[in-house]
């Protein structure tokens, strides 16, 4: 019977396991003998020690007798030492010791003779003669003991060498078996997979016309099996992403929601700074999650565009405000916005995805531009078929992109280069997702760039015109205000099993004056709906006891349930979840985590209340590169040294204070070409920077030292090091004095 590849691999794996087991057992027995020899060596050492001690006792006994003193205690000590030696020889006679060193019996015989003569000396019988015999026996015993110890040492070394040789032999056998295993795997698995790949290539009619495929059997079955397996893997991956989305978005909902509430309280400047950092980090995390989910949808061909009416001009103006906020810390960069002159442009398309593409392009432009200007231009061209065509471009005067890098710019996980990734961060998915969205819009994302001269991204799309009365109002850079008098006439039911999310909903309802009641699962919600009449229900989807889908169906089955507006809440962001919620009885849908104004717009729409919009500055916090570096230094030192933030700040502030004059001296010495003065500063600086979490600058110091050892004076690199450190130290000192 022909063995399958899996059987061969299993047999080889069992062979490797058997060889390793034999090796371990063999080595264990050998090492056990080594342990026994070590124990015997300890016994020999103890016997020798007791022999020497007894010899001292006998000499002391002779002195006491000569002085006619009391011999009782010394005789007792001699007897006790003899008893100990007897006990030790009893141990030596055990089987395991005799098995490894049969010559131990000769020691026992010599001890018996020596003991007899020493007993006679101790008892005072013919002391002179027996002392001589005892000394001769002692010398013979020591010689025999030394011989046995040398024999024991050779055996011990021999066992160790044998263990090592056997281990090498067994390892060589296992290595050969492993090579055979790899060869079987390649021949039985990799090679057939390559054949399947070739078979799939034959699906191309042009390729099959020039190939002989008479030996190809059941190609259709192979393809069907591969497609089925691929679909199962894709479904499993999508389920995983959906589950992770829910698990991560649920706590983020509470974090982002309460950050908005916290921002409305009285905070001192330092607290506001911390709040901005937390808010920025939470939104960055949410942005990363959204990018991963979007990429998963793109891969599985499940990314679909919405078709709603909205004001594109309002969206574009809001994105200009967004870019202005990003540029507030870049005084050398100017934003130029060239938008259509129309007061409003109502179209039907997907505002979320259009905003996502524009935000990505604007964020990249701001990120990679240190001076000059960023031009955001949108041209609108009406068509005869009641559609509008748009040309969108974002041009900057930033670092630019080489031709080679442009070729892989729209591929997933790609950025211009590794140094860009380290300095600017990002998932590498933004442009890949934007390119896919533009493709769904009917256009193509294009790039034009030259290193050092800037970059221009552009795309075009068309959309039909929408009606003014059906447009969806977007939040953005506006604060939403609802009339309290109208809200007090309404009654809401808040349903969520997560205490944080429920508390967030309660807090928002309290702040706007909307009466409410809470439930922690779907069954409670159904019971409350049987008892009371609600105008609005916020229904979480994933809950214990009864989930949101079942609860909405039960509520819709109650009399007069058609007047209640149900808003489904869930952290899972897939379109099928939206459709499932709407099919179960929801009137609308809002994903977690949501922002306060987004929730208020949903409430206004559900209760037919006209909201008021107040232009405001959004809570946006963008760190400078120095602030990012300082934050990473804090994290590094907290993790490495386990000290408090206050202690870290004081240490770093002292470091900055100590090094400022040294950096000034470094610049002077470098400009004068005094290498002998520059080298010790760089050496000290390298160690200091590594200890406070600045490895890249420490590496730059080492590079400068290497060049200086060759007699060169890299002034540009030294000045870059000085300028970078000075900016970081300035930021450190500023943070210590905040608040």
XYZ file of C-alpha atoms in Angstrom:
739
model
C 0.000 0.000 0.000
C 1.382 3.399 -0.982
C 1.916 5.719 1.975
C 0.418 9.197 1.772
C 2.527 12.259 2.456
C 0.827 12.807 5.801
C 1.655 9.233 6.847
C 5.292 9.650 5.830
C 5.556 12.887 7.764
C 3.935 11.227 10.783
C 6.355 8.257 10.642
C 9.362 10.548 10.332
C 8.080 12.672 13.200
C 7.650 9.530 15.314
C 11.191 8.453 14.388
C 12.549 11.820 15.485
C 10.539 11.554 18.700
C 11.849 8.014 19.315
C 15.481 9.017 18.723
C 15.099 12.035 21.008
C 13.495 9.844 23.678
C 16.315 7.270 23.499
C 18.842 10.083 23.684
C 17.177 11.600 26.711
C 16.882 8.225 28.494
C 20.493 7.318 27.739
C 21.738 10.712 28.848
C 19.574 10.503 31.949
C 21.202 7.196 33.004
C 24.663 8.541 32.298
C 23.967 11.748 34.172
C 22.576 9.678 37.039
C 25.955 7.920 37.275
C 27.605 11.340 37.293
C 25.376 12.349 40.195
C 26.291 9.126 42.077
C 29.988 9.783 41.479
C 29.566 13.312 42.777
C 27.871 11.928 45.889
C 30.697 9.427 46.388
C 33.209 12.240 45.997
C 31.444 14.119 48.787
C 31.606 11.016 51.007
C 35.341 10.639 50.304
C 35.891 14.261 51.231
C 33.938 13.811 54.454
C 35.924 10.646 55.339
C 39.217 12.435 54.734
C 38.045 15.343 56.894
C 36.986 13.070 59.751
C 40.278 11.130 59.476
C 42.268 14.343 59.851
C 40.112 15.440 62.763
C 40.555 12.086 64.544
C 44.322 12.331 63.999
C 44.263 15.714 65.740
C 42.248 14.237 68.615
C 44.878 11.457 69.083
C 47.731 13.936 69.151
C 45.846 16.076 71.659
C 45.172 12.923 73.736
C 48.912 12.242 73.912
C 49.540 15.773 75.188
C 46.816 15.432 77.846
C 48.237 12.118 79.061
C 51.688 13.601 79.321
C 50.235 16.367 81.486
C 48.129 13.836 83.469
C 44.924 15.646 82.447
C 41.357 14.447 81.935
C 41.147 12.170 78.859
C 37.390 11.507 78.953
C 36.205 14.199 76.530
C 38.890 13.454 73.941
C 38.159 9.726 74.034
C 34.484 10.494 73.527
C 35.295 12.695 70.515
C 37.523 9.946 69.061
C 34.732 7.404 69.469
C 32.195 9.774 67.865
C 34.481 10.437 64.909
C 35.002 6.673 64.489
C 31.240 6.209 64.509
C 30.824 8.879 61.818
C 33.505 7.256 59.661
C 31.830 3.874 60.101
C 28.535 5.397 58.999
C 30.209 6.950 55.955
C 31.739 3.591 54.986
C 28.315 2.031 55.367
C 27.072 4.554 52.784
C 30.014 3.729 50.513
C 29.067 0.052 50.609
C 25.628 0.794 49.127
C 24.873 -0.809 45.769
C 24.884 2.309 43.643
C 28.328 3.356 44.897
C 29.843 -0.120 44.580
C 28.370 -0.402 41.065
C 30.180 2.672 39.781
C 33.427 2.206 41.840
C 34.072 -1.423 42.979
C 37.452 -0.462 44.505
C 35.783 1.184 47.501
C 36.018 -2.141 49.426
C 39.818 -1.733 49.699
C 39.254 1.530 51.570
C 36.960 -0.229 54.006
C 39.639 -2.851 54.789
C 42.297 -0.197 55.342
C 39.940 1.707 57.630
C 39.344 -1.398 59.732
C 43.108 -1.809 60.250
C 43.610 1.885 60.964
C 40.684 1.982 63.346
C 42.036 -1.006 65.314
C 45.426 0.630 65.885
C 43.889 4.015 66.775
C 41.546 2.388 69.288
C 44.547 0.786 70.971
C 46.367 4.110 71.034
C 43.296 5.790 72.548
C 42.984 3.066 75.200
C 46.692 3.425 76.160
C 47.690 -0.073 75.051
C 51.269 -0.200 73.742
C 50.990 3.371 72.588
C 54.359 3.680 70.893
C 53.998 0.551 68.772
C 50.374 1.136 67.851
C 51.040 4.792 67.027
C 53.624 3.686 64.492
C 51.257 1.074 63.053
C 48.413 3.629 63.002
C 50.550 6.146 61.127
C 51.597 3.532 58.579
C 47.960 2.468 58.129
C 46.901 6.127 57.820
C 49.486 6.735 55.070
C 48.319 3.620 53.219
C 44.699 4.745 53.597
C 45.443 8.225 52.242
C 47.278 6.779 49.246
C 44.397 4.422 48.508
C 41.866 7.234 48.985
C 43.800 9.449 46.577
C 43.899 6.629 44.023
C 40.150 6.074 44.330
C 39.476 9.832 43.997
C 41.576 9.993 40.832
C 39.728 6.970 39.484
C 36.416 8.614 40.375
C 37.434 11.858 38.668
C 38.386 9.998 35.469
C 35.081 8.125 35.507
C 33.162 11.376 36.022
C 34.958 13.068 33.107
C 34.480 9.970 30.979
C 30.752 9.900 31.584
C 30.461 13.586 30.665
C 32.445 13.074 27.440
C 30.336 10.010 26.631
C 27.141 11.995 27.206
C 28.367 14.756 24.909
C 29.399 12.307 22.156
C 26.107 10.436 22.351
C 24.172 13.699 22.229
C 26.083 14.720 19.096
C 25.410 11.331 17.483
C 21.720 11.364 18.297
C 21.444 15.025 17.173
C 23.087 14.125 13.872
C 20.576 11.326 13.374
C 17.679 13.679 14.192
C 19.126 16.299 11.843
C 19.230 13.765 9.003
C 15.667 12.677 9.793
C 14.603 16.335 9.840
C 16.150 16.893 6.408
C 14.305 13.858 5.117
C 11.110 15.199 6.705
C 11.568 18.534 4.941
C 12.261 16.766 1.650
C 9.105 14.636 2.017
C 7.103 17.754 2.888
C 8.442 19.594 -0.163
C 7.837 16.674 -2.495
C 4.438 15.720 -1.087
C 3.024 19.174 -0.259
C 4.898 22.086 -1.798
C 5.436 20.483 -5.176
C 1.767 19.435 -5.566
C 0.731 22.946 -4.586
C 2.926 24.310 -7.340
C 1.248 21.876 -9.715
C -2.152 23.159 -8.598
C -0.916 26.690 -9.200
C 0.081 25.676 -12.715
C -3.296 24.024 -13.234
C -5.070 27.203 -12.183
C -2.963 29.134 -14.678
C -4.305 26.814 -17.371
C -7.746 28.349 -16.827
C -6.577 31.129 -19.097
C -7.823 30.057 -22.569
C -4.845 31.614 -24.295
C -2.520 29.574 -22.081
C -4.405 26.295 -22.618
C -4.181 26.659 -26.389
C -0.411 26.219 -26.271
C -0.209 23.602 -23.498
C -0.702 19.858 -23.400
C -3.094 19.220 -20.545
C -3.850 15.591 -21.286
C -2.308 14.535 -17.945
C -4.444 16.954 -15.911
C -7.237 15.115 -14.082
C -10.153 16.498 -12.157
C -9.027 20.119 -12.468
C -12.590 21.285 -11.904
C -12.768 19.398 -8.599
C -9.437 20.902 -7.447
C -10.646 24.393 -8.253
C -13.969 23.891 -6.471
C -12.238 22.539 -3.384
C -9.776 25.431 -3.363
C -12.550 27.983 -3.795
C -14.557 26.398 -0.988
C -11.567 26.387 1.343
C -10.740 29.987 0.439
C -14.334 31.055 1.133
C -14.315 29.290 4.502
C -11.049 31.025 5.450
C -12.412 34.382 4.319
C -15.609 33.922 6.321
C -13.624 32.926 9.393
C -11.398 35.979 9.000
C -14.388 38.286 8.564
C -16.048 36.822 11.660
C -12.829 37.334 13.597
C -12.525 40.966 12.507
C -16.186 41.603 13.320
C -15.776 40.089 16.781
C -12.584 42.003 17.486
C -14.254 45.163 16.238
C -17.021 44.750 18.797
C -14.631 43.904 21.648
C -12.377 46.903 20.978
C -15.046 49.422 20.039
C -17.134 48.772 23.170
C -14.545 50.171 25.657
C -13.529 52.841 23.137
C -17.136 54.032 23.049
C -16.969 54.826 26.764
C -13.529 56.432 26.506
C -14.301 58.760 23.596
C -17.787 59.572 24.843
C -16.682 60.590 28.323
C -13.698 62.517 26.965
C -16.205 64.775 25.218
C -18.120 65.236 28.481
C -14.897 65.816 30.414
C -13.800 68.504 27.949
C -16.890 70.544 28.880
C -15.787 70.757 32.540
C -13.370 73.283 34.034
C -9.825 72.012 33.501
C -6.464 73.647 34.114
C -3.972 73.906 31.214
C -2.035 70.765 32.166
C -5.229 68.720 32.544
C -6.450 69.967 29.164
C -3.122 68.976 27.624
C -3.420 65.456 29.053
C -7.045 65.266 27.901
C -6.035 66.253 24.375
C -3.354 63.554 24.259
C -5.786 60.879 25.494
C -8.477 61.996 23.043
C -6.011 62.036 20.156
C -4.693 58.574 21.077
C -8.193 57.093 21.395
C -9.261 58.509 18.031
C -6.028 57.296 16.440
C -6.746 53.808 17.765
C -10.286 53.971 16.399
C -8.899 55.151 13.055
C -6.541 52.140 12.932
C -9.420 49.758 13.739
C -11.540 51.321 10.999
C -8.687 50.974 8.486
C -8.202 47.283 9.305
C -11.946 46.635 8.986
C -12.135 48.564 5.718
C -9.204 46.619 4.301
C -10.879 43.356 5.336
C -14.055 44.418 3.542
C -12.080 45.385 0.441
C -10.314 42.018 0.379
C -13.605 40.135 0.715
C -15.341 42.379 -1.874
C -17.848 43.487 0.782
C -17.099 47.197 0.832
C -20.169 48.959 -0.513
C -20.961 52.649 -0.899
C -23.992 54.313 0.631
C -26.330 56.346 -1.550
C -27.643 59.296 0.470
C -28.253 62.944 -0.303
C -25.887 65.450 1.317
C -24.319 68.845 0.755
C -20.860 68.286 -0.727
C -19.951 71.973 -0.374
C -20.599 71.803 3.383
C -18.504 68.629 3.597
C -15.622 70.293 1.716
C -15.715 73.372 3.940
C -15.682 71.135 6.981
C -12.583 69.325 5.646
C -10.872 72.687 5.142
C -11.515 73.422 8.826
C -10.148 69.976 9.645
C -6.917 70.669 7.706
C -6.577 74.086 9.369
C -6.683 72.392 12.762
C -3.947 69.962 11.701
C -1.770 72.870 10.558
C -2.119 74.994 13.678
C 1.343 73.948 14.951
C 3.020 74.364 11.553
C 3.525 78.101 11.202
C 5.576 77.729 8.003
C 2.856 75.920 6.048
C -0.046 77.736 4.379
C -3.356 76.138 3.381
C -4.936 77.218 0.083
C -8.521 76.038 -0.530
C -10.034 76.411 -4.021
C -13.646 75.211 -3.798
C -16.667 75.580 -6.107
C -18.460 78.916 -5.778
C -21.929 77.413 -5.353
C -23.568 77.974 -1.972
C -24.557 74.315 -1.752
C -24.096 71.229 -3.923
C -26.602 68.501 -3.055
C -25.559 65.144 -4.517
C -26.309 61.481 -3.831
C -23.247 59.430 -2.871
C -21.367 58.197 0.210
C -20.290 61.216 2.322
C -18.402 59.066 4.853
C -16.169 57.468 2.226
C -15.572 60.714 0.328
C -14.592 62.398 3.583
C -12.342 59.427 4.415
C -10.399 59.803 1.160
C -10.053 63.581 1.448
C -9.007 63.368 5.116
C -6.351 60.798 4.285
C -4.879 62.950 1.510
C -4.964 66.115 3.625
C -3.477 64.355 6.667
C -0.627 62.962 4.575
C 0.027 66.379 3.058
C 0.204 67.989 6.506
C 2.319 65.137 7.879
C 4.985 65.330 5.160
C 5.150 69.108 4.657
C 7.338 71.261 6.910
C 7.233 74.505 4.920
C 5.506 75.962 1.879
C 1.831 75.395 1.158
C -0.874 72.785 0.747
C -3.439 73.346 -2.003
C -6.831 71.668 -1.747
C -8.735 72.156 -4.999
C -12.151 70.839 -6.085
C -13.725 71.626 -9.463
C -17.398 70.876 -10.172
C -18.606 70.362 -13.753
C -22.363 69.774 -14.284
C -23.412 67.213 -16.887
C -26.504 67.118 -19.057
C -27.851 63.965 -17.379
C -28.440 65.707 -14.016
C -25.084 64.568 -12.678
C -22.075 66.518 -11.466
C -18.470 65.550 -12.163
C -15.811 66.512 -9.621
C -12.039 66.816 -9.916
C -10.321 66.709 -6.514
C -6.620 67.308 -5.900
C -4.370 67.812 -2.870
C -0.935 69.257 -3.656
C 1.875 69.924 -1.168
C 5.463 71.164 -1.148
C 6.663 68.372 1.141
C 9.344 65.700 0.971
C 8.100 64.121 -2.246
C 8.138 60.514 -3.416
C 10.562 58.791 -5.785
C 9.374 56.973 -8.928
C 10.290 53.585 -7.457
C 8.297 54.275 -4.300
C 5.288 55.507 -6.270
C 4.952 52.074 -7.903
C 4.048 50.420 -4.571
C 2.392 53.388 -2.876
C -1.177 52.068 -3.213
C -0.298 48.544 -2.112
C -1.372 47.454 1.385
C 1.073 48.012 4.287
C 3.319 50.161 2.083
C 4.925 53.472 2.942
C 7.640 55.410 1.212
C 10.478 53.870 3.252
C 11.309 52.517 6.705
C 12.653 55.820 7.999
C 9.357 57.470 7.036
C 7.505 54.785 8.970
C 9.625 55.349 12.067
C 9.255 59.121 11.943
C 5.646 59.541 10.864
C 3.998 56.212 11.813
C 0.822 54.859 10.234
C -0.531 51.455 9.255
C 0.335 51.673 5.568
C -3.313 50.994 4.686
C -4.626 54.549 4.199
C -3.735 55.048 0.543
C -4.627 51.447 -0.365
C -8.093 51.925 1.137
C -8.483 55.375 -0.439
C -7.552 53.968 -3.835
C -10.193 51.223 -3.468
C -12.862 53.741 -2.406
C -12.077 56.002 -5.379
C -12.341 52.957 -7.632
C -15.802 52.227 -6.204
C -16.724 55.870 -6.857
C -15.857 55.296 -10.504
C -12.483 57.024 -10.603
C -8.787 56.347 -10.059
C -6.439 57.793 -7.452
C -3.350 59.204 -9.194
C -0.071 60.573 -7.828
C 2.492 62.942 -9.267
C 5.638 63.683 -7.280
C 9.351 64.410 -7.285
C 11.614 64.016 -4.222
C 12.135 67.309 -2.435
C 9.584 69.175 -4.568
C 6.246 67.946 -3.242
C 3.426 65.609 -4.169
C 0.009 65.904 -5.823
C -2.764 63.344 -5.355
C -5.851 63.637 -7.548
C -9.011 61.747 -8.428
C -12.325 62.321 -10.192
C -15.836 61.026 -9.607
C -19.395 61.716 -10.692
C -22.603 61.727 -8.667
C -26.264 62.454 -9.425
C -27.844 65.550 -7.958
C -29.969 65.131 -4.833
C -32.989 66.979 -3.489
C -32.630 69.674 -0.855
C -35.334 68.208 1.391
C -33.840 64.702 1.514
C -30.279 65.621 2.382
C -28.577 64.034 5.389
C -27.137 66.639 7.746
C -23.554 65.896 8.756
C -21.967 66.863 12.071
C -18.278 67.743 11.845
C -16.999 71.071 13.109
C -20.387 72.133 14.512
C -21.762 71.806 18.020
C -25.296 70.385 17.993
C -27.844 71.933 20.366
C -31.338 70.482 20.934
C -34.260 72.431 22.486
C -34.715 71.194 26.056
C -38.408 72.123 26.182
C -39.178 69.755 23.318
C -37.086 66.948 24.775
C -38.787 67.073 28.183
C -42.029 65.960 26.494
C -40.392 62.749 25.272
C -39.470 59.488 26.996
C -36.495 57.272 26.055
C -35.423 53.724 26.922
C -31.665 53.068 27.071
C -30.694 49.404 26.640
C -27.072 48.253 27.010
C -25.355 45.508 29.020
C -22.070 47.431 29.395
C -22.221 49.728 32.482
C -19.834 52.261 30.939
C -21.854 52.635 27.738
C -25.130 52.796 29.670
C -23.722 55.462 31.968
C -22.533 57.433 28.917
C -26.023 57.364 27.390
C -27.519 58.422 30.731
C -25.047 61.296 31.034
C -25.859 62.638 27.574
C -29.623 62.318 28.128
C -29.340 64.130 31.460
C -27.305 66.938 29.904
C -29.910 67.602 27.175
C -32.962 67.128 29.441
C -34.353 63.939 27.847
C -36.266 61.728 30.370
C -35.184 58.102 30.201
C -35.271 54.658 31.730
C -32.521 52.010 31.558
C -32.435 48.271 30.883
C -29.440 45.926 30.892
C -30.685 43.261 28.463
C -33.306 42.719 25.792
C -35.734 40.867 28.074
C -35.867 43.803 30.504
C -36.440 46.167 27.580
C -39.418 44.124 26.329
C -40.976 44.087 29.829
C -40.580 47.858 30.155
C -42.177 48.389 26.737
C -45.144 46.300 27.907
C -45.516 48.623 30.919
C -44.682 52.076 29.472
C -44.912 53.961 26.190
C -41.577 55.205 24.862
C -40.873 57.661 22.065
C -37.294 56.536 21.522
C -35.273 53.371 22.250
C -31.508 52.998 22.059
C -30.991 49.247 21.620
C -27.588 47.574 21.950
C -27.260 44.479 19.745
C -24.955 42.066 21.565
C -26.373 41.418 25.057
C -26.905 38.439 27.367
C -30.310 36.874 28.194
C -31.875 38.332 25.016
C -29.919 40.122 22.281
C -31.009 43.298 20.541
C -32.312 41.580 17.408
C -34.739 39.388 19.354
C -35.730 42.288 21.604
C -36.604 44.562 18.663
C -38.706 41.833 17.052
C -40.586 41.302 20.347
C -41.157 45.048 20.770
C -42.448 45.414 17.219
C -44.929 42.620 17.963
C -46.502 44.712 20.779
C -49.618 46.861 20.102
C -48.937 50.464 18.989
C -45.189 49.780 18.683
C -45.034 51.510 15.329
C -44.806 54.959 16.941
C -41.582 54.219 18.826
C -38.328 55.008 17.032
C -35.632 52.360 17.653
C -31.960 53.211 17.108
C -29.706 50.150 16.994
C -26.289 50.416 18.683
C -23.407 48.027 18.007
C -19.635 48.021 17.785
C -19.707 45.656 14.800
C -19.411 47.766 11.678
C -20.352 45.418 8.828
C -23.148 46.209 6.389
C -24.858 42.870 7.092
C -25.210 43.925 10.746
C -26.967 47.108 9.649
C -29.332 45.166 7.406
C -30.017 42.601 10.153
C -30.835 45.372 12.638
C -33.174 47.150 10.206
C -34.873 43.869 9.346
C -35.396 43.186 13.068
C -37.326 46.427 13.570
C -34.779 49.224 13.947
C -35.543 52.581 12.321
C -31.914 53.677 12.173
C -28.453 52.585 13.115
C -25.438 54.182 14.822
C -22.086 52.391 15.238
C -19.991 52.500 18.387
C -18.020 54.415 19.382
C -20.165 57.430 18.606
C -19.560 61.094 19.357
C -21.967 63.267 21.310
C -23.043 65.437 18.364
C -23.543 62.367 16.188
C -25.895 60.928 18.824
C -27.766 64.236 19.171
C -28.388 64.357 15.426
C -29.864 60.845 15.619
C -32.127 61.922 18.496
C -33.255 65.001 16.565
C -34.045 62.935 13.494
C -35.872 60.261 15.523
C -38.018 62.770 17.452
C -38.560 65.145 14.497
C -36.823 68.021 16.323
C -34.950 70.703 14.420
C -31.393 70.912 15.847
C -29.393 74.097 16.157
C -25.791 74.176 14.908
C -23.111 76.301 16.483
C -19.753 76.589 14.737
C -16.982 75.489 17.070
C -13.402 74.335 17.080
C -13.167 70.554 17.429
C -10.996 68.982 20.087
C -7.983 68.075 17.985
C -4.488 67.575 19.322
C -1.541 66.884 17.071
C 1.822 66.313 18.736
C 4.950 67.858 17.341
C 7.772 65.443 16.555
C 9.598 66.653 19.690
C 6.501 66.087 21.866
C 6.167 62.585 20.438
C 9.816 61.888 21.213
C 9.455 63.182 24.798
C 6.348 61.037 25.353
C 8.233 57.970 24.092
C 11.129 58.842 26.433
C 8.700 58.931 29.369
C 7.284 55.533 28.396
C 10.765 54.062 27.950
C 12.028 55.235 31.351
C 8.832 54.235 33.178
C 9.095 50.727 31.721
C 12.842 50.347 32.267
C 13.356 52.013 35.653
C 9.897 51.595 37.274
C 9.760 55.175 38.557
C 6.981 57.767 38.650
C 6.220 60.331 35.942
C 7.254 63.162 38.279
C 10.645 61.547 38.903
C 11.126 60.970 35.180
C 10.363 64.618 34.382
C 12.832 65.879 36.985
C 15.568 63.508 35.746
C 15.040 64.538 32.125
C 14.876 68.238 33.036
C 18.165 67.916 34.933
C 19.670 66.072 31.969
C 18.619 68.889 29.654
C 20.058 71.486 32.039
C 23.384 69.621 32.339
C 23.806 69.036 28.606
C 22.867 72.464 27.229
C 26.310 74.060 27.857
C 28.051 70.844 26.722
C 26.150 70.939 23.411
C 27.230 74.557 22.939
C 30.846 73.500 23.535
C 30.444 70.581 21.119
C 29.382 72.984 18.373
C 32.344 75.292 19.034
C 34.875 72.428 19.104
C 33.417 70.956 15.912
C 33.616 74.231 14.002
C 37.237 74.680 15.130
C 38.098 71.125 14.031
C 39.234 70.080 17.534
C 38.646 66.321 17.220
C 40.242 65.462 20.559
C 37.681 67.690 22.318
C 34.735 66.376 20.271
C 35.346 62.624 20.787
C 34.902 62.430 24.594
C 31.710 64.487 24.405
C 30.267 62.175 21.761
C 31.303 59.090 23.748
C 29.602 60.361 26.892
C 26.607 61.552 24.906
C 26.131 58.125 23.287
C 25.757 56.391 26.650
C 23.527 59.118 28.097
C 21.128 59.102 25.146
C 20.742 55.318 25.250
C 19.827 55.422 28.940
C 17.012 57.972 28.473
C 15.317 56.356 25.479
C 16.938 58.067 22.465
C 18.554 55.110 20.637
C 18.503 56.713 17.175
C 20.392 59.785 18.394
C 22.767 57.512 20.332
C 23.383 55.659 17.056
C 24.000 58.986 15.290
C 26.567 59.868 17.985
C 28.299 56.521 17.403
C 28.344 57.129 13.636
C 29.916 60.562 14.125
C 32.529 58.998 16.453
C 33.435 56.404 13.807
C 33.885 59.099 11.172
C 35.909 61.257 13.570
C 38.190 58.287 14.357
C 39.058 58.272 10.653
C 40.099 61.927 10.900
C 36.922 63.414 9.416
C 34.812 66.144 11.017
C 31.136 65.593 9.915
C 29.923 69.092 10.759
C 26.464 68.589 9.190
C 25.739 65.515 11.302
C 27.067 67.164 14.457
C 24.885 70.217 13.865
C 21.848 67.973 13.196
C 22.529 66.170 16.478
C 22.847 69.454 18.373
C 19.695 70.983 16.824
C 17.586 67.865 17.403
C 18.693 67.492 21.023
C 18.231 71.192 21.716
C 14.624 71.043 20.448
C 13.932 67.956 22.574
C 15.505 69.526 25.665
C 13.457 72.691 25.126
C 10.262 70.615 25.028
C 11.353 68.747 28.178
C 11.890 71.954 30.130
C 8.579 73.390 28.877
C 6.626 70.340 30.090
C 8.160 70.529 33.563
C 6.941 74.130 33.955
C 3.374 73.509 32.636
C 0.572 74.177 35.171
